[in-house]
mmCIF file of C-alpha atoms in Angstrom:
data_model
loop_
_atom_site.group_PDB
_atom_site.id
_atom_site.type_symbol
_atom_site.label_atom_id
_atom_site.label_comp_id
_atom_site.label_asym_id
_atom_site.label_seq_id
_atom_site.Cartn_x
_atom_site.Cartn_y
_atom_site.Cartn_z
ATOM 1 C CA UNK A 3 21.528 12.905 3.320
ATOM 2 C CA UNK A 4 23.502 16.066 4.148
ATOM 3 C CA UNK A 5 21.891 19.229 5.520
ATOM 4 C CA UNK A 6 23.397 22.544 4.523
ATOM 5 C CA UNK A 7 25.372 23.928 1.591
ATOM 6 C CA UNK A 8 25.745 20.615 -0.257
ATOM 7 C CA UNK A 9 22.370 19.153 0.672
ATOM 8 C CA UNK A 10 18.848 20.125 1.664
ATOM 9 C CA UNK A 11 18.024 23.224 3.676
ATOM 10 C CA UNK A 12 17.489 23.199 7.414
ATOM 11 C CA UNK A 13 13.801 24.000 6.923
ATOM 12 C CA UNK A 14 13.311 21.152 4.472
ATOM 13 C CA UNK A 15 15.135 18.763 6.798
ATOM 14 C CA UNK A 16 12.854 19.775 9.668
ATOM 15 C CA UNK A 17 9.721 19.266 7.561
ATOM 16 C CA UNK A 18 10.929 15.879 6.282
ATOM 17 C CA UNK A 19 11.801 14.788 9.809
ATOM 18 C CA UNK A 20 8.374 15.833 11.143
ATOM 19 C CA UNK A 21 6.642 13.981 8.294
ATOM 20 C CA UNK A 22 8.796 10.930 9.050
ATOM 21 C CA UNK A 23 7.809 11.041 12.746
ATOM 22 C CA UNK A 24 4.131 11.247 11.781
ATOM 23 C CA UNK A 25 4.562 8.286 9.414
ATOM 24 C CA UNK A 26 6.452 6.305 12.066
ATOM 25 C CA UNK A 27 3.533 6.680 14.482
ATOM 26 C CA UNK A 28 1.112 5.382 11.835
ATOM 27 C CA UNK A 29 3.419 2.475 11.069
ATOM 28 C CA UNK A 30 3.866 1.585 14.736
ATOM 29 C CA UNK A 31 7.655 1.918 14.667
ATOM 30 C CA UNK A 32 9.907 4.111 16.876
ATOM 31 C CA UNK A 33 9.943 7.820 16.030
ATOM 32 C CA UNK A 34 13.400 7.477 14.463
ATOM 33 C CA UNK A 35 12.377 4.300 12.614
ATOM 34 C CA UNK A 36 11.839 6.183 9.335
ATOM 35 C CA UNK A 37 14.404 9.003 9.425
ATOM 36 C CA UNK A 38 16.988 9.582 12.145
ATOM 37 C CA UNK A 39 18.281 13.113 12.677
ATOM 38 C CA UNK A 40 22.050 13.291 13.077
ATOM 39 C CA UNK A 41 24.591 16.100 13.037
ATOM 40 C CA UNK A 42 23.787 18.003 9.854
ATOM 41 C CA UNK A 43 22.363 14.893 8.221
ATOM 42 C CA UNK A 44 19.271 12.683 7.916
ATOM 43 C CA UNK A 45 19.674 8.907 7.830
ATOM 44 C CA UNK A 46 17.114 6.464 6.421
ATOM 45 C CA UNK A 47 16.124 3.369 8.345
ATOM 46 C CA UNK A 48 14.378 0.099 7.469
ATOM 47 C CA UNK A 49 11.588 1.604 5.372
ATOM 48 C CA UNK A 50 11.105 2.466 1.737
ATOM 49 C CA UNK A 51 8.770 4.748 -0.161
ATOM 50 C CA UNK A 52 8.271 8.476 -0.605
ATOM 51 C CA UNK A 53 8.215 11.494 1.735
ATOM 52 C CA UNK A 54 7.182 14.808 0.193
ATOM 53 C CA UNK A 55 6.997 18.279 1.752
ATOM 54 C CA UNK A 56 6.784 21.687 0.185
ATOM 55 C CA UNK A 57 9.797 22.021 -2.120
ATOM 56 C CA UNK A 58 11.402 18.616 -1.488
ATOM 57 C CA UNK A 59 10.645 14.970 -2.205
ATOM 58 C CA UNK A 60 12.677 12.136 -0.715
ATOM 59 C CA UNK A 61 12.640 8.671 -2.262
ATOM 60 C CA UNK A 62 13.861 5.782 -0.122
ATOM 61 C CA UNK A 63 14.666 2.787 -2.307
ATOM 62 C CA UNK A 64 15.018 -0.848 -1.163
ATOM 63 C CA UNK A 65 18.457 -1.547 0.267
ATOM 64 C CA UNK A 66 19.705 -4.115 -2.240
ATOM 65 C CA UNK A 67 22.478 -4.280 -4.793
ATOM 66 C CA UNK A 68 21.611 -2.035 -7.730
ATOM 67 C CA UNK A 69 24.112 -2.789 -10.469
ATOM 68 C CA UNK A 70 21.638 -2.092 -13.285
ATOM 69 C CA UNK A 71 19.635 0.748 -11.699
ATOM 70 C CA UNK A 72 16.431 -1.289 -11.482
ATOM 71 C CA UNK A 73 15.605 -0.639 -7.834
ATOM 72 C CA UNK A 74 13.300 2.269 -8.600
ATOM 73 C CA UNK A 75 11.177 0.092 -10.865
ATOM 74 C CA UNK A 76 11.257 -2.652 -8.215
ATOM 75 C CA UNK A 77 9.865 -0.237 -5.632
ATOM 76 C CA UNK A 78 7.096 0.883 -8.020
ATOM 77 C CA UNK A 79 6.167 -2.748 -8.650
ATOM 78 C CA UNK A 80 6.080 -3.602 -4.933
ATOM 79 C CA UNK A 81 3.968 -0.542 -4.097
ATOM 80 C CA UNK A 82 1.584 -1.316 -6.955
ATOM 81 C CA UNK A 83 1.046 -4.874 -5.705
ATOM 82 C CA UNK A 84 0.701 -3.712 -2.088
ATOM 83 C CA UNK A 85 -1.992 -1.167 -3.022
ATOM 84 C CA UNK A 86 -3.660 -3.331 -5.714
ATOM 85 C CA UNK A 87 -2.858 -0.724 -8.346
ATOM 86 C CA UNK A 88 -3.004 -2.205 -11.852
ATOM 87 C CA UNK A 89 0.162 -1.067 -13.658
ATOM 88 C CA UNK A 90 1.655 -2.695 -16.745
ATOM 89 C CA UNK A 91 5.334 -3.618 -16.907
ATOM 90 C CA UNK A 92 5.775 -0.903 -19.530
ATOM 91 C CA UNK A 93 4.379 1.719 -17.166
ATOM 92 C CA UNK A 94 6.542 0.394 -14.315
ATOM 93 C CA UNK A 95 9.662 0.646 -16.468
ATOM 94 C CA UNK A 96 8.707 4.176 -17.542
ATOM 95 C CA UNK A 97 8.047 5.312 -13.953
ATOM 96 C CA UNK A 98 11.308 3.740 -12.823
ATOM 97 C CA UNK A 99 13.388 5.451 -15.511
ATOM 98 C CA UNK A 100 11.854 8.923 -15.784
ATOM 99 C CA UNK A 101 13.495 11.993 -14.295
ATOM 100 C CA UNK A 102 10.464 13.166 -12.319
ATOM 101 C CA UNK A 103 10.150 11.890 -8.771
ATOM 102 C CA UNK A 104 7.986 8.868 -8.006
ATOM 103 C CA UNK A 105 5.319 10.872 -6.213
ATOM 104 C CA UNK A 106 4.661 12.897 -9.353
ATOM 105 C CA UNK A 107 4.654 9.651 -11.323
ATOM 106 C CA UNK A 108 1.868 8.233 -9.156
ATOM 107 C CA UNK A 109 -0.046 11.534 -9.242
ATOM 108 C CA UNK A 110 0.315 11.602 -13.030
ATOM 109 C CA UNK A 111 -1.043 8.049 -13.216
ATOM 110 C CA UNK A 112 -4.020 9.040 -11.050
ATOM 111 C CA UNK A 113 -4.743 12.146 -13.159
ATOM 112 C CA UNK A 114 -4.445 10.179 -16.418
ATOM 113 C CA UNK A 115 -6.871 7.469 -15.293
ATOM 114 C CA UNK A 116 -9.344 9.935 -13.829
ATOM 115 C CA UNK A 117 -9.253 12.161 -16.944
ATOM 116 C CA UNK A 118 -9.936 9.180 -19.177
ATOM 117 C CA UNK A 119 -13.110 8.295 -17.256
ATOM 118 C CA UNK A 120 -14.297 11.871 -16.734
ATOM 119 C CA UNK A 121 -14.466 12.316 -20.500
ATOM 120 C CA UNK A 122 -17.359 9.850 -20.439
ATOM 121 C CA UNK A 123 -19.069 11.871 -17.694
ATOM 122 C CA UNK A 124 -19.033 12.003 -13.904
ATOM 123 C CA UNK A 125 -21.008 9.503 -11.936
ATOM 124 C CA UNK A 126 -24.217 10.568 -10.245
ATOM 125 C CA UNK A 127 -25.883 9.236 -7.124
ATOM 126 C CA UNK A 128 -29.025 9.902 -5.128
ATOM 127 C CA UNK A 129 -28.163 12.287 -2.301
ATOM 128 C CA UNK A 130 -30.498 12.988 0.617
ATOM 129 C CA UNK A 131 -31.607 16.655 0.629
ATOM 130 C CA UNK A 132 -33.868 18.885 2.705
ATOM 131 C CA UNK A 133 -35.529 22.089 1.525
ATOM 132 C CA UNK A 134 -38.542 24.335 2.128
ATOM 133 C CA UNK A 135 -40.687 24.304 -1.029
ATOM 134 C CA UNK A 136 -44.060 25.700 -2.155
ATOM 135 C CA UNK A 137 -45.293 22.198 -3.007
ATOM 136 C CA UNK A 138 -44.521 18.728 -1.710
ATOM 137 C CA UNK A 139 -41.495 16.932 -3.082
ATOM 138 C CA UNK A 140 -40.507 13.562 -1.699
ATOM 139 C CA UNK A 141 -41.840 13.265 1.858
ATOM 140 C CA UNK A 142 -42.998 15.851 4.387
ATOM 141 C CA UNK A 143 -40.842 16.271 7.491
ATOM 142 C CA UNK A 144 -43.794 16.574 9.868
ATOM 143 C CA UNK A 145 -41.751 17.475 12.933
ATOM 144 C CA UNK A 146 -39.918 20.347 11.210
ATOM 145 C CA UNK A 147 -43.184 21.472 9.626
ATOM 146 C CA UNK A 148 -44.918 21.745 13.018
ATOM 147 C CA UNK A 149 -41.982 23.404 14.763
ATOM 148 C CA UNK A 150 -41.015 25.921 12.088
ATOM 149 C CA UNK A 151 -43.916 26.334 9.640
ATOM 150 C CA UNK A 152 -47.024 26.703 11.771
ATOM 151 C CA UNK A 153 -47.287 30.385 10.819
ATOM 152 C CA UNK A 154 -46.733 29.780 7.105
ATOM 153 C CA UNK A 155 -48.384 26.505 6.052
ATOM 154 C CA UNK A 156 -47.982 27.418 2.383
ATOM 155 C CA UNK A 157 -44.316 26.386 2.596
ATOM 156 C CA UNK A 158 -43.500 22.702 3.114
ATOM 157 C CA UNK A 159 -40.433 21.245 4.778
ATOM 158 C CA UNK A 160 -39.537 18.415 2.379
ATOM 159 C CA UNK A 161 -37.101 15.522 2.424
ATOM 160 C CA UNK A 162 -36.158 14.084 -0.966
ATOM 161 C CA UNK A 163 -33.388 12.374 -2.905
ATOM 162 C CA UNK A 164 -31.565 14.472 -5.479
ATOM 163 C CA UNK A 165 -29.835 12.709 -8.379
ATOM 164 C CA UNK A 166 -26.605 14.665 -8.174
ATOM 165 C CA UNK A 167 -22.920 14.678 -9.077
ATOM 166 C CA UNK A 168 -22.221 15.536 -5.434
ATOM 167 C CA UNK A 169 -21.526 11.873 -4.666
ATOM 168 C CA UNK A 170 -19.042 10.302 -2.200
ATOM 169 C CA UNK A 171 -16.833 9.117 -5.061
ATOM 170 C CA UNK A 172 -16.662 12.545 -6.715
ATOM 171 C CA UNK A 173 -15.965 14.256 -3.378
ATOM 172 C CA UNK A 174 -13.042 11.881 -2.854
ATOM 173 C CA UNK A 175 -11.636 12.696 -6.302
ATOM 174 C CA UNK A 176 -12.062 16.459 -5.799
ATOM 175 C CA UNK A 177 -10.258 16.311 -2.440
ATOM 176 C CA UNK A 178 -7.406 14.237 -3.827
ATOM 177 C CA UNK A 179 -6.886 16.680 -6.687
ATOM 178 C CA UNK A 180 -6.887 19.628 -4.281
ATOM 179 C CA UNK A 181 -4.437 18.051 -1.819
ATOM 180 C CA UNK A 182 -1.902 16.655 -4.276
ATOM 181 C CA UNK A 183 -1.670 19.723 -6.530
ATOM 182 C CA UNK A 184 0.677 21.545 -4.140
ATOM 183 C CA UNK A 185 3.279 18.753 -4.354
ATOM 184 C CA UNK A 186 3.536 18.836 -8.157
ATOM 185 C CA UNK A 187 6.529 20.665 -9.575
ATOM 186 C CA UNK A 188 5.956 19.772 -13.238
ATOM 187 C CA UNK A 189 4.106 22.650 -14.889
ATOM 188 C CA UNK A 190 2.352 20.472 -17.531
ATOM 189 C CA UNK A 191 1.011 18.154 -14.820
ATOM 190 C CA UNK A 192 -0.044 21.112 -12.706
ATOM 191 C CA UNK A 193 -2.035 22.518 -15.650
ATOM 192 C CA UNK A 194 -3.731 19.153 -16.182
ATOM 193 C CA UNK A 195 -4.802 19.074 -12.525
ATOM 194 C CA UNK A 196 -6.182 22.623 -12.708
ATOM 195 C CA UNK A 197 -8.133 21.753 -15.846
ATOM 196 C CA UNK A 198 -9.497 18.556 -14.323
ATOM 197 C CA UNK A 199 -10.533 20.354 -11.133
ATOM 198 C CA UNK A 200 -12.758 22.623 -13.216
ATOM 199 C CA UNK A 201 -14.907 19.586 -13.994
ATOM 200 C CA UNK A 202 -15.382 19.123 -10.228
ATOM 201 C CA UNK A 203 -15.973 22.841 -9.539
ATOM 202 C CA UNK A 204 -19.534 22.365 -8.244
ATOM 203 C CA UNK A 205 -18.551 19.489 -5.964
ATOM 204 C CA UNK A 206 -17.337 20.303 -2.428
ATOM 205 C CA UNK A 207 -14.190 18.889 -0.885
ATOM 206 C CA UNK A 208 -14.774 16.081 1.573
ATOM 207 C CA UNK A 209 -13.958 16.599 5.253
ATOM 208 C CA UNK A 210 -13.275 12.848 5.572
ATOM 209 C CA UNK A 211 -12.439 11.507 2.083
ATOM 210 C CA UNK A 212 -11.206 8.115 3.304
ATOM 211 C CA UNK A 213 -14.415 7.703 5.287
ATOM 212 C CA UNK A 214 -16.702 8.305 2.313
ATOM 213 C CA UNK A 215 -19.034 5.338 1.876
ATOM 214 C CA UNK A 216 -18.829 4.353 -1.781
ATOM 215 C CA UNK A 217 -21.345 1.855 -3.128
ATOM 216 C CA UNK A 218 -19.977 0.225 -6.259
ATOM 217 C CA UNK A 219 -22.282 -0.621 -9.138
ATOM 218 C CA UNK A 220 -22.122 -1.056 -12.888
ATOM 219 C CA UNK A 221 -22.391 2.717 -13.386
ATOM 220 C CA UNK A 222 -19.305 3.703 -11.384
ATOM 221 C CA UNK A 223 -17.152 0.550 -11.581
ATOM 222 C CA UNK A 224 -15.088 2.147 -14.351
ATOM 223 C CA UNK A 225 -13.713 4.630 -11.782
ATOM 224 C CA UNK A 226 -12.302 1.958 -9.452
ATOM 225 C CA UNK A 227 -8.659 2.109 -10.755
ATOM 226 C CA UNK A 228 -8.609 5.891 -10.219
ATOM 227 C CA UNK A 229 -10.215 5.467 -6.775
ATOM 228 C CA UNK A 230 -7.497 2.981 -5.748
ATOM 229 C CA UNK A 231 -4.800 5.531 -6.577
ATOM 230 C CA UNK A 232 -6.722 8.353 -4.894
ATOM 231 C CA UNK A 233 -6.972 6.358 -1.662
ATOM 232 C CA UNK A 234 -3.273 5.510 -1.832
ATOM 233 C CA UNK A 235 -2.340 9.187 -2.153
ATOM 234 C CA UNK A 236 -4.795 10.338 0.530
ATOM 235 C CA UNK A 237 -3.642 7.670 2.990
ATOM 236 C CA UNK A 238 -0.149 9.108 2.622
ATOM 237 C CA UNK A 239 -1.142 12.604 3.801
ATOM 238 C CA UNK A 240 0.605 14.153 6.746
ATOM 239 C CA UNK A 241 -1.225 17.083 8.365
ATOM 240 C CA UNK A 242 0.387 19.970 10.178
ATOM 241 C CA UNK A 243 -0.802 19.632 13.759
ATOM 242 C CA UNK A 244 -0.799 23.405 14.293
ATOM 243 C CA UNK A 245 -2.750 24.482 11.215
ATOM 244 C CA UNK A 246 -4.622 21.285 10.339
ATOM 245 C CA UNK A 247 -3.609 21.734 6.693
ATOM 246 C CA UNK A 248 -1.963 19.071 4.575
ATOM 247 C CA UNK A 249 1.765 19.653 5.029
ATOM 248 C CA UNK A 250 3.227 16.601 3.337
ATOM 249 C CA UNK A 251 2.785 13.112 1.991
ATOM 250 C CA UNK A 252 4.493 10.050 3.418
ATOM 251 C CA UNK A 253 3.894 6.899 1.391
ATOM 252 C CA UNK A 254 6.098 4.540 3.374
ATOM 253 C CA UNK A 255 6.354 0.879 4.244
ATOM 254 C CA UNK A 256 8.584 -1.026 6.654
ATOM 255 C CA UNK A 257 10.477 -3.218 4.210
ATOM 256 C CA UNK A 258 9.731 -6.411 6.139
ATOM 257 C CA UNK A 259 5.980 -5.758 5.797
ATOM 258 C CA UNK A 260 6.153 -4.630 2.169
ATOM 259 C CA UNK A 261 8.183 -7.689 1.146
ATOM 260 C CA UNK A 262 5.817 -9.994 3.047
ATOM 261 C CA UNK A 263 2.767 -8.396 1.444
ATOM 262 C CA UNK A 264 4.307 -8.499 -2.018
ATOM 263 C CA UNK A 265 5.191 -12.202 -1.794
ATOM 264 C CA UNK A 266 1.905 -13.232 -0.181
ATOM 265 C CA UNK A 267 -0.216 -11.359 -2.761
ATOM 266 C CA UNK A 268 1.575 -13.134 -5.591
ATOM 267 C CA UNK A 269 1.261 -16.566 -3.969
ATOM 268 C CA UNK A 270 -2.456 -15.989 -3.462
ATOM 269 C CA UNK A 271 -2.786 -15.114 -7.160
ATOM 270 C CA UNK A 272 -0.939 -18.145 -8.575
ATOM 271 C CA UNK A 273 -1.900 -20.937 -6.133
ATOM 272 C CA UNK A 274 -5.374 -22.507 -5.786
ATOM 273 C CA UNK A 275 -7.950 -20.343 -4.004
ATOM 274 C CA UNK A 276 -8.023 -20.999 -0.273
ATOM 275 C CA UNK A 277 -4.672 -22.800 -0.146
ATOM 276 C CA UNK A 278 -2.708 -19.759 1.075
ATOM 277 C CA UNK A 279 -3.448 -18.229 4.476
ATOM 278 C CA UNK A 280 -1.701 -15.186 5.933
ATOM 279 C CA UNK A 281 -0.841 -14.405 9.542
ATOM 280 C CA UNK A 282 -2.674 -17.494 10.785
ATOM 281 C CA UNK A 283 -3.329 -17.360 14.541
ATOM 282 C CA UNK A 284 -3.982 -21.041 15.129
ATOM 283 C CA UNK A 285 -1.394 -21.994 17.761
ATOM 284 C CA UNK A 286 0.465 -20.543 20.733
ATOM 285 C CA UNK A 287 3.887 -21.379 22.125
ATOM 286 C CA UNK A 288 2.502 -22.288 25.574
ATOM 287 C CA UNK A 289 -0.526 -24.464 26.248
ATOM 288 C CA UNK A 290 -2.307 -21.837 28.337
ATOM 289 C CA UNK A 291 -2.478 -19.535 25.316
ATOM 290 C CA UNK A 292 0.548 -17.290 25.796
ATOM 291 C CA UNK A 293 2.828 -16.156 22.950
ATOM 292 C CA UNK A 294 0.898 -16.653 19.687
ATOM 293 C CA UNK A 295 2.838 -18.298 16.871
ATOM 294 C CA UNK A 296 1.904 -16.386 13.719
ATOM 295 C CA UNK A 297 3.729 -17.466 10.544
ATOM 296 C CA UNK A 298 3.680 -15.065 7.612
ATOM 297 C CA UNK A 299 2.344 -17.608 5.116
ATOM 298 C CA UNK A 300 0.913 -21.136 5.445
ATOM 299 C CA UNK A 301 0.406 -23.084 2.209
ATOM 300 C CA UNK A 302 -1.784 -26.184 2.327
ATOM 301 C CA UNK A 303 -0.257 -28.861 0.066
ATOM 302 C CA UNK A 304 -0.899 -32.543 -0.591
ATOM 303 C CA UNK A 305 2.060 -33.292 1.704
ATOM 304 C CA UNK A 306 0.762 -31.191 4.583
ATOM 305 C CA UNK A 307 1.208 -27.556 5.546
ATOM 306 C CA UNK A 308 4.218 -25.618 4.306
ATOM 307 C CA UNK A 309 5.410 -22.669 6.395
ATOM 308 C CA UNK A 310 6.967 -19.693 4.587
ATOM 309 C CA UNK A 311 8.381 -16.754 6.533
ATOM 310 C CA UNK A 312 9.659 -13.737 4.607
ATOM 311 C CA UNK A 313 12.692 -11.817 5.853
ATOM 312 C CA UNK A 314 13.911 -8.528 4.401
ATOM 313 C CA UNK A 315 17.662 -8.963 4.553
ATOM 314 C CA UNK A 316 20.354 -9.042 1.897
ATOM 315 C CA UNK A 317 22.167 -12.359 2.380
ATOM 316 C CA UNK A 318 24.796 -11.341 -0.131
ATOM 317 C CA UNK A 319 25.874 -13.065 -3.330
ATOM 318 C CA UNK A 320 29.040 -14.862 -2.269
ATOM 319 C CA UNK A 321 28.840 -18.226 -3.988
ATOM 320 C CA UNK A 322 29.850 -21.191 -1.853
ATOM 321 C CA UNK A 323 29.549 -19.461 1.522
ATOM 322 C CA UNK A 324 26.666 -20.384 3.853
ATOM 323 C CA UNK A 325 23.972 -17.713 4.241
ATOM 324 C CA UNK A 326 24.145 -15.604 7.391
ATOM 325 C CA UNK A 327 20.744 -16.575 8.794
ATOM 326 C CA UNK A 328 19.696 -15.274 12.200
ATOM 327 C CA UNK A 329 19.681 -17.879 14.969
ATOM 328 C CA UNK A 330 16.447 -16.353 16.283
ATOM 329 C CA UNK A 331 14.793 -16.891 12.876
ATOM 330 C CA UNK A 332 15.800 -20.563 12.895
ATOM 331 C CA UNK A 333 14.340 -21.012 16.389
ATOM 332 C CA UNK A 334 11.155 -19.267 15.280
ATOM 333 C CA UNK A 335 10.742 -21.528 12.237
ATOM 334 C CA UNK A 336 11.405 -24.614 14.371
ATOM 335 C CA UNK A 337 8.491 -23.600 16.630
ATOM 336 C CA UNK A 338 6.210 -23.018 13.645
ATOM 337 C CA UNK A 339 7.101 -26.386 12.155
ATOM 338 C CA UNK A 340 6.472 -28.232 15.418
ATOM 339 C CA UNK A 341 3.023 -26.817 16.191
ATOM 340 C CA UNK A 342 1.807 -26.981 12.574
ATOM 341 C CA UNK A 343 3.291 -30.477 12.035
ATOM 342 C CA UNK A 344 5.127 -29.211 8.968
ATOM 343 C CA UNK A 345 8.038 -31.279 7.690
ATOM 344 C CA UNK A 346 9.366 -28.323 5.736
ATOM 345 C CA UNK A 347 9.754 -24.688 6.731
ATOM 346 C CA UNK A 348 11.125 -21.971 4.468
ATOM 347 C CA UNK A 349 12.893 -18.684 5.082
ATOM 348 C CA UNK A 350 12.425 -16.521 1.977
ATOM 349 C CA UNK A 351 14.798 -13.591 1.359
ATOM 350 C CA UNK A 352 15.126 -11.035 -1.445
ATOM 351 C CA UNK A 353 17.945 -11.746 -3.829
ATOM 352 C CA UNK A 354 19.653 -10.264 -6.861
ATOM 353 C CA UNK A 355 21.815 -11.714 -9.565
ATOM 354 C CA UNK A 356 21.826 -15.270 -10.823
ATOM 355 C CA UNK A 357 19.334 -17.779 -9.469
ATOM 356 C CA UNK A 358 20.727 -20.428 -7.159
ATOM 357 C CA UNK A 359 19.334 -23.540 -5.472
ATOM 358 C CA UNK A 360 18.099 -23.164 -1.902
ATOM 359 C CA UNK A 361 20.276 -24.055 1.052
ATOM 360 C CA UNK A 362 18.753 -26.925 3.035
ATOM 361 C CA UNK A 363 19.512 -27.806 6.652
ATOM 362 C CA UNK A 364 17.950 -30.309 9.046
ATOM 363 C CA UNK A 365 16.951 -29.645 12.615
ATOM 364 C CA UNK A 366 18.648 -31.929 15.112
ATOM 365 C CA UNK A 367 16.694 -35.029 16.244
ATOM 366 C CA UNK A 368 13.828 -34.422 13.780
ATOM 367 C CA UNK A 369 12.983 -35.103 10.156
ATOM 368 C CA UNK A 370 12.112 -31.453 9.691
ATOM 369 C CA UNK A 371 14.174 -29.408 7.265
ATOM 370 C CA UNK A 372 14.581 -25.657 7.012
ATOM 371 C CA UNK A 373 15.241 -24.204 3.574
ATOM 372 C CA UNK A 374 16.793 -20.857 2.713
ATOM 373 C CA UNK A 375 15.362 -19.450 -0.512
ATOM 374 C CA UNK A 376 16.034 -16.242 -2.402
ATOM 375 C CA UNK A 377 13.675 -14.562 -4.869
ATOM 376 C CA UNK A 378 15.111 -12.085 -7.380
ATOM 377 C CA UNK A 379 12.751 -9.092 -7.249
ATOM 378 C CA UNK A 380 14.028 -7.778 -10.576
ATOM 379 C CA UNK A 381 13.066 -10.890 -12.564
ATOM 380 C CA UNK A 382 10.060 -12.210 -10.584
ATOM 381 C CA UNK A 383 7.656 -9.697 -12.066
ATOM 382 C CA UNK A 384 4.733 -11.598 -13.594
ATOM 383 C CA UNK A 385 2.284 -14.448 -13.061
ATOM 384 C CA UNK A 386 4.366 -16.990 -14.983
ATOM 385 C CA UNK A 387 7.500 -16.270 -12.945
ATOM 386 C CA UNK A 388 5.621 -16.421 -9.651
ATOM 387 C CA UNK A 389 3.766 -19.541 -10.735
ATOM 388 C CA UNK A 390 7.123 -21.236 -11.271
ATOM 389 C CA UNK A 391 8.433 -19.960 -7.927
ATOM 390 C CA UNK A 392 5.321 -21.214 -6.113
ATOM 391 C CA UNK A 393 5.553 -24.675 -7.673
ATOM 392 C CA UNK A 394 9.216 -24.936 -6.715
ATOM 393 C CA UNK A 395 8.402 -23.923 -3.144
ATOM 394 C CA UNK A 396 5.761 -26.595 -2.634
ATOM 395 C CA UNK A 397 7.732 -29.539 -4.063
ATOM 396 C CA UNK A 398 8.044 -32.245 -1.420
ATOM 397 C CA UNK A 399 11.465 -33.428 -2.598
ATOM 398 C CA UNK A 400 14.247 -31.054 -3.553
ATOM 399 C CA UNK A 401 16.979 -32.015 -5.942
ATOM 400 C CA UNK A 402 19.455 -29.908 -4.004
ATOM 401 C CA UNK A 403 22.587 -30.711 -2.144
ATOM 402 C CA UNK A 404 21.628 -31.193 1.518
ATOM 403 C CA UNK A 405 23.853 -29.817 4.220
ATOM 404 C CA UNK A 406 23.606 -31.292 7.719
#
């Protein structure tokens, strides 16, 4: 992305780069692992998502072929699954195609869901209060009464529970509305936020919104979809270290982790409960416990465990040519298969275009086979598609051409 006359301003580039560094520290990647600063340019790395600062929003889309312009919708779908945000395919298509940036699309979704529930009234909760009153309410704070009220026993230092709208959930919503409003450039959406904030006028902002302890019950359960989006937006905040104010939002994922989370969430949804385990820490490479072997996904099947490791890499679409699989990945899968006694191990990559059968190889001097699968992220979008993918993955015999 160029900096200067034909690109973003120097100030915007500096703010985006600082937000990217802050996000990189949270993600545990090198400081230049999100955005690298070059000569009059910014270069994206192996992440995707949204970075927003005052006056500029940067969308980083998955690095895959995009012949039909569907990558934006693919990113929305992956983020929705990763954050457990319930979005219909129609909404995903709309968010992927609209002219407004994705951050505003997610803020608009949050405002729409919150507005719909607020029309039925805000939730209330019992909040602990203290006050000095002419007659007893709740319980008497004897210590405070002795220390402060010995000269005026007609006033009582009381502790009581107030049934109030000043609840943890409402404080979280108020804070999210306040923090996201400055990143909205659409005037209609800005007006909706201002109007909605008026309903929360008597509720203070939270100093620690993500730390608010929310107890879910039948009275406030209807707000859970809006709360999921609020947490997603608040987790993306980047604060200016000098002023302490919110200076940007960075909703970013390393693509390897996002792809792994997306695939694993779907497999957990479509396969029997308890049959899919993630990041299992059951074995180590050495007998004395060194070098844990942690496969992404282990599926328990009637034929034994099946190891699936996801890899975010475009293998290309050249028909007839062998996939360019990393030697290190093959060694890694061989270790997983040996310690888990798995006859089959799978490397799962993103793919685009027409479906194709997996490539199957055999490890030397064993009966273990390693299979190279691709999943088309543009077509694998629903439970039926992922149910079919899961059943194909766990088949013990593959009607594919085997390559030695």
